[in-house]
PDB file of C-alpha atoms in Angstrom:
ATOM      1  CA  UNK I   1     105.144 121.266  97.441  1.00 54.00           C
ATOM      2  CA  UNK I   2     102.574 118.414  98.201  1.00 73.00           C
ATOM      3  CA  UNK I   3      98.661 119.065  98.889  1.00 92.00           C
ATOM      4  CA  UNK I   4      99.536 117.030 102.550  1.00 96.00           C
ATOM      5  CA  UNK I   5     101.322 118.703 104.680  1.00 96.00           C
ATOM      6  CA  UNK I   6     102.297 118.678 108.449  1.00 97.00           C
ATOM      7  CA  UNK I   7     102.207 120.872 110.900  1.00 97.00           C
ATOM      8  CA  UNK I   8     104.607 120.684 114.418  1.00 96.00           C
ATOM      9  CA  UNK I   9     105.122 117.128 113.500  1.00 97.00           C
ATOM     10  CA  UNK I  10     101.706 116.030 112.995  1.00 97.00           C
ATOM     11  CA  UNK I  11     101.280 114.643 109.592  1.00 97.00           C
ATOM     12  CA  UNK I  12      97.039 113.841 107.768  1.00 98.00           C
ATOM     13  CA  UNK I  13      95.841 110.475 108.648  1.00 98.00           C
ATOM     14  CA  UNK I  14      94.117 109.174 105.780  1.00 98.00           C
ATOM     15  CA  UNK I  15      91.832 106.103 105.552  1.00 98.00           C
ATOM     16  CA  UNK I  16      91.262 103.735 102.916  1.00 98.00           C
ATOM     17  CA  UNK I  17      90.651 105.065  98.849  1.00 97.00           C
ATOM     18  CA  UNK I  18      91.094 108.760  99.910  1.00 98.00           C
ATOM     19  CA  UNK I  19      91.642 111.549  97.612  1.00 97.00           C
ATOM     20  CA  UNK I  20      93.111 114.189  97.980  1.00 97.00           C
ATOM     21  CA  UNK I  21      93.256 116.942  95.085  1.00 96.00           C
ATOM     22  CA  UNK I  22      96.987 118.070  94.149  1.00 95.00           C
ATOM     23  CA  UNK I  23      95.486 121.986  94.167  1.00 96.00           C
ATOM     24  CA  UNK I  24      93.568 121.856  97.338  1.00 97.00           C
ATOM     25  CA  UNK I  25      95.705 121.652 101.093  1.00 98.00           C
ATOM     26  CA  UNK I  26      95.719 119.641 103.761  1.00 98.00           C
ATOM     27  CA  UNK I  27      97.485 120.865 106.983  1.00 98.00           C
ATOM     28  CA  UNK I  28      98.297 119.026 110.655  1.00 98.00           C
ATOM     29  CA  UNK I  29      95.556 117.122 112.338  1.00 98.00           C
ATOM     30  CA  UNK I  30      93.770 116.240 109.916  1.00 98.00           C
ATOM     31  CA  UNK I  31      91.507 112.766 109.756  1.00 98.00           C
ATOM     32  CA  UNK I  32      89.899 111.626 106.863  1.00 98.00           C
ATOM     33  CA  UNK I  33      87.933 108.821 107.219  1.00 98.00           C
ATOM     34  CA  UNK I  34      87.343 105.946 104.284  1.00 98.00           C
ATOM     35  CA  UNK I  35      86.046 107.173 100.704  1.00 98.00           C
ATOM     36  CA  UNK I  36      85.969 110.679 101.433  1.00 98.00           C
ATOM     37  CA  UNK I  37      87.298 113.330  99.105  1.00 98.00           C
ATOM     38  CA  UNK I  38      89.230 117.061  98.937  1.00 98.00           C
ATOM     39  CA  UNK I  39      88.610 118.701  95.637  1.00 98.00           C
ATOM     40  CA  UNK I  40      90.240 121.546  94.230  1.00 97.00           C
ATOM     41  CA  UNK I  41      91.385 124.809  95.921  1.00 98.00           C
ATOM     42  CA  UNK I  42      89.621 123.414  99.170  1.00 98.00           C
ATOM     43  CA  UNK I  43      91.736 124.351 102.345  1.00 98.00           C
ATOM     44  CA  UNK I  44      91.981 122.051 105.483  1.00 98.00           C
ATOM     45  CA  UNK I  45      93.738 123.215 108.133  1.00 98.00           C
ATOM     46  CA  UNK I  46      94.222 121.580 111.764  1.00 98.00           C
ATOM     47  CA  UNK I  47      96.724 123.110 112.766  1.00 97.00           C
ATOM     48  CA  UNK I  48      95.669 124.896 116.202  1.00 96.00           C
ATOM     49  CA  UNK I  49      93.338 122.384 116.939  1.00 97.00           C
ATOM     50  CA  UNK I  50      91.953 118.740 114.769  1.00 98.00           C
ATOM     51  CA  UNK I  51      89.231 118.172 112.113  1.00 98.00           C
ATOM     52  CA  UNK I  52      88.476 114.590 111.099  1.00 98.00           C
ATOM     53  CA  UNK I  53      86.224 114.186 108.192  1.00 98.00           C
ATOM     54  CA  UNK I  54      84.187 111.265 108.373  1.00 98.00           C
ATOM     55  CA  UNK I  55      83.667 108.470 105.797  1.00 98.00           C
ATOM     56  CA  UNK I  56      82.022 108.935 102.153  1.00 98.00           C
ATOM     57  CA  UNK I  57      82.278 112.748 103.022  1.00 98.00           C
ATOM     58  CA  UNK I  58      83.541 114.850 100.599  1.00 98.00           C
ATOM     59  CA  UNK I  59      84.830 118.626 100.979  1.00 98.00           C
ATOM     60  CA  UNK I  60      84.431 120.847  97.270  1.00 98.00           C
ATOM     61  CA  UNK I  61      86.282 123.242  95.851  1.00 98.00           C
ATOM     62  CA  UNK I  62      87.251 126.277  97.228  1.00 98.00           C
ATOM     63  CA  UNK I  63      86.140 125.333 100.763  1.00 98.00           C
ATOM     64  CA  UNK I  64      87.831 126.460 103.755  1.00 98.00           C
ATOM     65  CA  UNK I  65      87.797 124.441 106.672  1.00 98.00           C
ATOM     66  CA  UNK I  66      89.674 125.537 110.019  1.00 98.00           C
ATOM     67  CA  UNK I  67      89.731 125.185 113.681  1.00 98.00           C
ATOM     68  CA  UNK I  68      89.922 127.479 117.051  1.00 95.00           C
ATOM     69  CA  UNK I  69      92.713 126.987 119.462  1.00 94.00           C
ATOM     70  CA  UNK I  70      92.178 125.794 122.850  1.00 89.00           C
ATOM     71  CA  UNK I  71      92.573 128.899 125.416  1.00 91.00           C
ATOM     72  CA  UNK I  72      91.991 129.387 129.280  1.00 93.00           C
ATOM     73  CA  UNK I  73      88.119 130.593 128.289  1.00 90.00           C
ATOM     74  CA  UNK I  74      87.656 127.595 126.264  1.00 89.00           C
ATOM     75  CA  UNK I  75      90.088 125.018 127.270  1.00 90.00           C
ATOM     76  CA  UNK I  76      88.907 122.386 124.214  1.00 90.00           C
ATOM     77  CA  UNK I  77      89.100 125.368 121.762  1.00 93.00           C
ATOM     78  CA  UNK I  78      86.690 124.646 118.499  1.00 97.00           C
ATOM     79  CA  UNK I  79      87.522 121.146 116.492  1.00 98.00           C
ATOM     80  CA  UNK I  80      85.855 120.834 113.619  1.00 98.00           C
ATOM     81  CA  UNK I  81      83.908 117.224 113.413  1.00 98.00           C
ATOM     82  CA  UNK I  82      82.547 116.146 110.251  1.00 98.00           C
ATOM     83  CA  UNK I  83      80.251 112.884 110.159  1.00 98.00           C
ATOM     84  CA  UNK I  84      79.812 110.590 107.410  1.00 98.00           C
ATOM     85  CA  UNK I  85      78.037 111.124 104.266  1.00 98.00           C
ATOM     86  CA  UNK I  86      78.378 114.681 104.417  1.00 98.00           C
ATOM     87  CA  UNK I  87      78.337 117.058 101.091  1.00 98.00           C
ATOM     88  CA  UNK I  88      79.903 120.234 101.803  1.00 98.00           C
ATOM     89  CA  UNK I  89      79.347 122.574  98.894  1.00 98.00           C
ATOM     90  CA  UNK I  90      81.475 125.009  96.615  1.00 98.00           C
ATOM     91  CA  UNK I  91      83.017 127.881  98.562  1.00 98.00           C
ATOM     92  CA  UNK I  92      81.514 126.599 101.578  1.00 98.00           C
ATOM     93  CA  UNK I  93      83.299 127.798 104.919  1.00 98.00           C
ATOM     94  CA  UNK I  94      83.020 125.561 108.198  1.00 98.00           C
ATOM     95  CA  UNK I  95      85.055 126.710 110.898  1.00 98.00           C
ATOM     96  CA  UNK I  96      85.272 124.713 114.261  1.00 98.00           C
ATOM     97  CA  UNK I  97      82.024 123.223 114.092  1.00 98.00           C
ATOM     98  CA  UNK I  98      80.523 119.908 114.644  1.00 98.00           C
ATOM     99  CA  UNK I  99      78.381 118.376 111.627  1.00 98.00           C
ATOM    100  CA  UNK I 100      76.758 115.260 112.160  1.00 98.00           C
ATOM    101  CA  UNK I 101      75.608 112.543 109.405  1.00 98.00           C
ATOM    102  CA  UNK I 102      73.867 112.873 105.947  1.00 98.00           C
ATOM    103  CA  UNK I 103      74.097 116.678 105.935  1.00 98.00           C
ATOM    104  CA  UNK I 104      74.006 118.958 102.694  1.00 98.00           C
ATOM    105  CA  UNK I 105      75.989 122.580 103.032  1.00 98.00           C
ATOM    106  CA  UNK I 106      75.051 124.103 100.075  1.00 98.00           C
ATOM    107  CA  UNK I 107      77.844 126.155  98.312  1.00 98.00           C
ATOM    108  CA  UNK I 108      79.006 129.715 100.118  1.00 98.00           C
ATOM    109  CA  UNK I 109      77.376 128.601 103.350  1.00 98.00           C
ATOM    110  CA  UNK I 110      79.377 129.570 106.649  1.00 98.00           C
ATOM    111  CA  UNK I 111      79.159 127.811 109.673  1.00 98.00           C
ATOM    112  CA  UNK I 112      80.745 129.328 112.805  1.00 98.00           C
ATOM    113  CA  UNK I 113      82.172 128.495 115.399  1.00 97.00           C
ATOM    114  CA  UNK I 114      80.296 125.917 118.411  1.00 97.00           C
ATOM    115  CA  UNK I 115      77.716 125.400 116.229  1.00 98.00           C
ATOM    116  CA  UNK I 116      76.255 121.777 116.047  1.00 98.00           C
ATOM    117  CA  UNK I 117      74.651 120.462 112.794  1.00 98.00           C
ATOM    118  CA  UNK I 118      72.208 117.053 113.742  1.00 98.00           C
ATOM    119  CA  UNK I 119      71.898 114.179 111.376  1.00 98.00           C
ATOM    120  CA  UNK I 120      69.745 115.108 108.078  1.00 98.00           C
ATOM    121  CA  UNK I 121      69.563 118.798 107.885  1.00 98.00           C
ATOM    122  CA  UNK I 122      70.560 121.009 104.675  1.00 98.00           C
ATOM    123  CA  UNK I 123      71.786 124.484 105.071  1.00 98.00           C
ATOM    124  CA  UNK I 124      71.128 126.657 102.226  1.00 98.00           C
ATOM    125  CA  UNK I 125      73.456 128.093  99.805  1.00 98.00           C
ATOM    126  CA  UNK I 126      74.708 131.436 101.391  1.00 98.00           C
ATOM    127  CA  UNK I 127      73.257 130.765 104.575  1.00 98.00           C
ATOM    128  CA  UNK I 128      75.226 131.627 108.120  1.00 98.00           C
ATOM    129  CA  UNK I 129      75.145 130.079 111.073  1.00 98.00           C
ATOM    130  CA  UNK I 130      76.147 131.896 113.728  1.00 98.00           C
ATOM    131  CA  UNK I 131      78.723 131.071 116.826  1.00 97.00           C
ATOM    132  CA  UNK I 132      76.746 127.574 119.147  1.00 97.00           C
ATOM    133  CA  UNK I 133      73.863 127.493 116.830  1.00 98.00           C
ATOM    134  CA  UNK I 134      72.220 124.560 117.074  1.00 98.00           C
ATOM    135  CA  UNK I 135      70.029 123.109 114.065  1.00 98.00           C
ATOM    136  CA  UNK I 136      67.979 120.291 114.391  1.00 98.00           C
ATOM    137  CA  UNK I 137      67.221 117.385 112.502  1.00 98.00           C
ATOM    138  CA  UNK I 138      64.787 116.736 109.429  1.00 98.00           C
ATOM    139  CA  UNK I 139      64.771 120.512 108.324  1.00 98.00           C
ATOM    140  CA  UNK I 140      65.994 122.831 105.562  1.00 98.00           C
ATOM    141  CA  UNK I 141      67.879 126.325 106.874  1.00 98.00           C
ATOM    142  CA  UNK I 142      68.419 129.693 105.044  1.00 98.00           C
ATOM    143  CA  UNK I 143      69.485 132.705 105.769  1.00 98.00           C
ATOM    144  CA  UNK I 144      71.747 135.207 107.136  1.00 98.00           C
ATOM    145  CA  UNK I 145      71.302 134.691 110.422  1.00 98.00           C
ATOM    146  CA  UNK I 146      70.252 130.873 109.493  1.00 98.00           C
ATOM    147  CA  UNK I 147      66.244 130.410 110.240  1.00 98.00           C
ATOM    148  CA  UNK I 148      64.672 127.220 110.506  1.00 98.00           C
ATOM    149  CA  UNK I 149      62.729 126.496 106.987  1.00 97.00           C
ATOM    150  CA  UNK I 150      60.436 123.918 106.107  1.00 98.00           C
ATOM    151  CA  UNK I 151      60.536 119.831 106.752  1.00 98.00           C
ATOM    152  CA  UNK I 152      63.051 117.704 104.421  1.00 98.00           C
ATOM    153  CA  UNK I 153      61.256 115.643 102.034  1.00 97.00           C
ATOM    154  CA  UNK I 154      61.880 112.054 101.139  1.00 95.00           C
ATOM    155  CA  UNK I 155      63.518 112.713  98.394  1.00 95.00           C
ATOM    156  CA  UNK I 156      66.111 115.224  99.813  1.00 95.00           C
ATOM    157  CA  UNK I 157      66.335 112.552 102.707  1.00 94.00           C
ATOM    158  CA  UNK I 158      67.620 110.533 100.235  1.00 93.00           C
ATOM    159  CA  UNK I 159      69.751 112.555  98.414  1.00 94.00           C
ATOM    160  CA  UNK I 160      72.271 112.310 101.305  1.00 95.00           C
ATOM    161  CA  UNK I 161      73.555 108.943 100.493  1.00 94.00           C
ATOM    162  CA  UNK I 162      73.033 109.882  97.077  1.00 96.00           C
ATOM    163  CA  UNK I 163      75.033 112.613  97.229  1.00 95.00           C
ATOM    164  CA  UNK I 164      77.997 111.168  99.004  1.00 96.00           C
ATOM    165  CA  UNK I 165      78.112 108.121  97.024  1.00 97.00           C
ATOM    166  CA  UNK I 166      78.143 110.093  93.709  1.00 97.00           C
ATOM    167  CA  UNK I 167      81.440 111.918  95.376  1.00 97.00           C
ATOM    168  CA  UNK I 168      82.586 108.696  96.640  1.00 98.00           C
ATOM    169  CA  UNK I 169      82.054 107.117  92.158  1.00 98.00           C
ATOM    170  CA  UNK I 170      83.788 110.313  91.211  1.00 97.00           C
ATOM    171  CA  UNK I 171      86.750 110.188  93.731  1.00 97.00           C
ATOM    172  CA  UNK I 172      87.522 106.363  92.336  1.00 97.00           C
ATOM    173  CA  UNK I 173      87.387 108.001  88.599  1.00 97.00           C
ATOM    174  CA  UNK I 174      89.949 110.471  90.106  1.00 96.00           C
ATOM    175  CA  UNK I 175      92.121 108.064  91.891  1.00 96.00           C
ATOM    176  CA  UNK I 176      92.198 105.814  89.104  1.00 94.00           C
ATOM    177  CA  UNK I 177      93.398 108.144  86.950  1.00 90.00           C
ATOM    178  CA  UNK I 178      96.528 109.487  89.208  1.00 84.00           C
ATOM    179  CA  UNK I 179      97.609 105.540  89.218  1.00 80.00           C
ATOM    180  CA  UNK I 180      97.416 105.091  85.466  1.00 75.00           C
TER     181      UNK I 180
END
């Protein structure tokens, strides 16, 4: 059975130089943007709603990333929308969120639903954020419920690119080797 699947007739988009791990799963409406990466054992599933995954962004293993249906209540239910340059750690689970640009989640983080990540913010390892959190830019957050930590430094402001463009050197070593 493939690693891209669809669901009710919608099938993953995928951009240019994508991979896509044989072991991990990717479900439905699903858009991955250029250069961005699914390791393995990493669940993506849009299948009651749509995630797109923006470019140079990549998603580790064992991460679980899902969506909440649209309903009377909430009539756009919970997308999940992943910007670009995004590192989402081991084990991490992001669930019909919205993550902007050059964001770390370190591994076994959860972020719930409504919540809203800004541009250059790292949430710990472990840490939860809870249901329309909102967590600002330029900070580290840890925690269970996430608290607002100290100001990023420089150099974890640049780690971001960093950190995505490692995934993006690694992905090519990957993708070279499933076409040799």
């Amino acid at each position: 059975m493939s690693s891209i699947r669809s669901y009710r007739g919608i099938k993953p988009q995928l951009g240019h130089a994508v991979y896509i791990d044989p072991q991990s799963c990717v479900i439905g409406d699903v858009r991955l943007s250029d250069d961005s990466s699914v390791w393995p054992m990493a669940v993506v599933r849009g299948d009651v709603n749509y995630i797109t995954i923006g470019a140079r962004s990549n998603v580790q293993d064992g991460s679980v990333l899902h969506v909440n249906r649209v309903t009377e209540k909430n009539p756009d239910g919970c997308p999940l929308i992943i910007g670009n340059d995004v590192t989402i750690g081991h084990k991490a689970v992001l669930h019909g969120c919205i993550i902007h640009d050059r964001v770390l989640v370190g591994m076994g983080a959860v972020i719930l639903d409504g919540a809203i990540i800004e541009s250059d913010v790292i949430v710990a390892a472990g840490a939860v954020v809870p249901p329309r959190k909102r967590l600002v830019s330029g900070y580290v957050y840890v925690g269970n419920p996430v608290k607002q930590g100290r100001a990023l430094t420089e150099d974890e402001q640049e780690f971001f690119v960093q950190s995505s463009a490692n995934y993006v050197l690694l992905k090519n070593e990957f993708l070279s080797e499933l076409n040799n």
